[in-house]
Amino acid sequence: MSTDTMEASDQDIAEAVRRLKAGGLVALPTETVYGLGADAMNPVAVRRVFEAKGRPADHPLIVHLSDADQLTSWARDIPREAIALARAFWPGPLTLILKKEEDVPDEVTGGQDTVGLRVPAHPVAQKLLRAFGGGIAAPSANRFGRISPTTAQHVRDEFGAQAGQGGHEVFVLEGGASAVGIESTILELSGSTPRILRPGAVTAEQIAAVIGRRPEEGSGDAEAPRVSGSLAAHYAPRTAMRKVAAERLRDFVNAFRHSGRRCAVIAHSQPPLAEYPHHWIMLPAEPAGYARGLYAALREADAAGAAIIVIEAIPTGADWVAVNDRLGRALAGAGITPV
């Protein structure tokens, strides 16, 4: 497959479909992050996703569909609110948790009676799904617990050119950089109360505007369905991390400079010190732009050879909920308590 173009060719799509139908793995671009996909109705293929990622088998996968008309093939007892939300936000970064149809493999759902479904907006994902004709089960295309990929090169960096863990081939489709940059909002609609189990680009306020009631936020209780990306430690680099308030940032990194240690900085409001010799990454100071660049920045910082990644604390308003969620999990996964 050619890797010098920003979008998959018709030949690439045909090869990806061939591999999916043969039970293989395909990394596909979506507007959120790149996914590691398999035929969602093939239990053997789905197990290969878990093996390649090193992902626990009881963690459910999200099934990607070409359009909302496929909902009834995957879910039952579909509430009117789900139909309204699908019309409002699909294709787009919203995953709906619904009661699954009986023939949906347990490998996809982690043995639960619910399934996560979404219709991605990325044109390459749409082209692949239409050509394939079925659902593609696809978590993020990275090792379990590590930083999600937002480019095809990130996937190749994660798995090697073609080989996944255990020798599984991963065929990588090109699609440029993901436009959203963090994973989809996950909304549970399998019970009596809508509940956001993972925040994302589609906000509680936007959901409330469609269904007429504000969803609860957080898992709430132990009976809530298990979903992707809900572990306290996730999306983490290998380098230790520390979150530092804006007013303390320069003093903190200067202390590292004077101690002779290198650090990588991810900031949004403070440009690098002129005399600062280490790695300084600036992200936009607004939530959509920050989210779009976050995972690429974490990967760049992780590769900088620094002793620590220093994150300038970001705002805590409603528009920043999803980004704060990902940063909090990354900090927990990197093993440094936020300050």
mmCIF file of N, CA, C and O in Angstrom, residues 30 88 135 164 198 215 229:
data_model
loop_
_atom_site.group_PDB
_atom_site.id
_atom_site.type_symbol
_atom_site.label_atom_id
_atom_site.label_comp_id
_atom_site.label_asym_id
_atom_site.label_seq_id
_atom_site.Cartn_x
_atom_site.Cartn_y
_atom_site.Cartn_z
ATOM 1 N N THR A 30 -10.640 7.537 11.481
ATOM 2 C CA THR A 30 -11.937 8.138 11.765
ATOM 3 C C THR A 30 -11.685 9.584 12.180
ATOM 4 O O THR A 30 -10.541 9.988 12.364
ATOM 5 N N ALA A 88 -29.330 13.465 14.579
ATOM 6 C CA ALA A 88 -28.679 14.741 14.872
ATOM 7 C C ALA A 88 -27.163 14.680 14.741
ATOM 8 O O ALA A 88 -26.541 15.647 14.286
ATOM 9 N N GLY A 135 -20.611 -4.405 9.937
ATOM 10 C CA GLY A 135 -20.049 -3.632 11.030
ATOM 11 C C GLY A 135 -18.579 -3.950 11.241
ATOM 12 O O GLY A 135 -18.143 -5.098 11.059
ATOM 13 N N GLY A 164 1.448 -6.760 14.119
ATOM 14 C CA GLY A 164 0.922 -6.491 15.442
ATOM 15 C C GLY A 164 1.467 -7.493 16.437
ATOM 16 O O GLY A 164 2.217 -8.404 16.094
ATOM 17 N N ARG A 198 -18.433 8.323 28.774
ATOM 18 C CA ARG A 198 -17.135 8.893 28.389
ATOM 19 C C ARG A 198 -17.408 10.201 27.675
ATOM 20 O O ARG A 198 -18.131 10.222 26.675
ATOM 21 N N PRO A 215 -28.413 14.383 30.115
ATOM 22 C CA PRO A 215 -27.936 13.079 30.576
ATOM 23 C C PRO A 215 -27.126 13.207 31.854
ATOM 24 O O PRO A 215 -26.486 14.234 32.103
ATOM 25 N N GLY A 229 -12.256 2.995 27.158
ATOM 26 C CA GLY A 229 -11.652 4.221 27.660
ATOM 27 C C GLY A 229 -12.145 4.681 29.003
ATOM 28 O O GLY A 229 -12.023 5.856 29.342
#
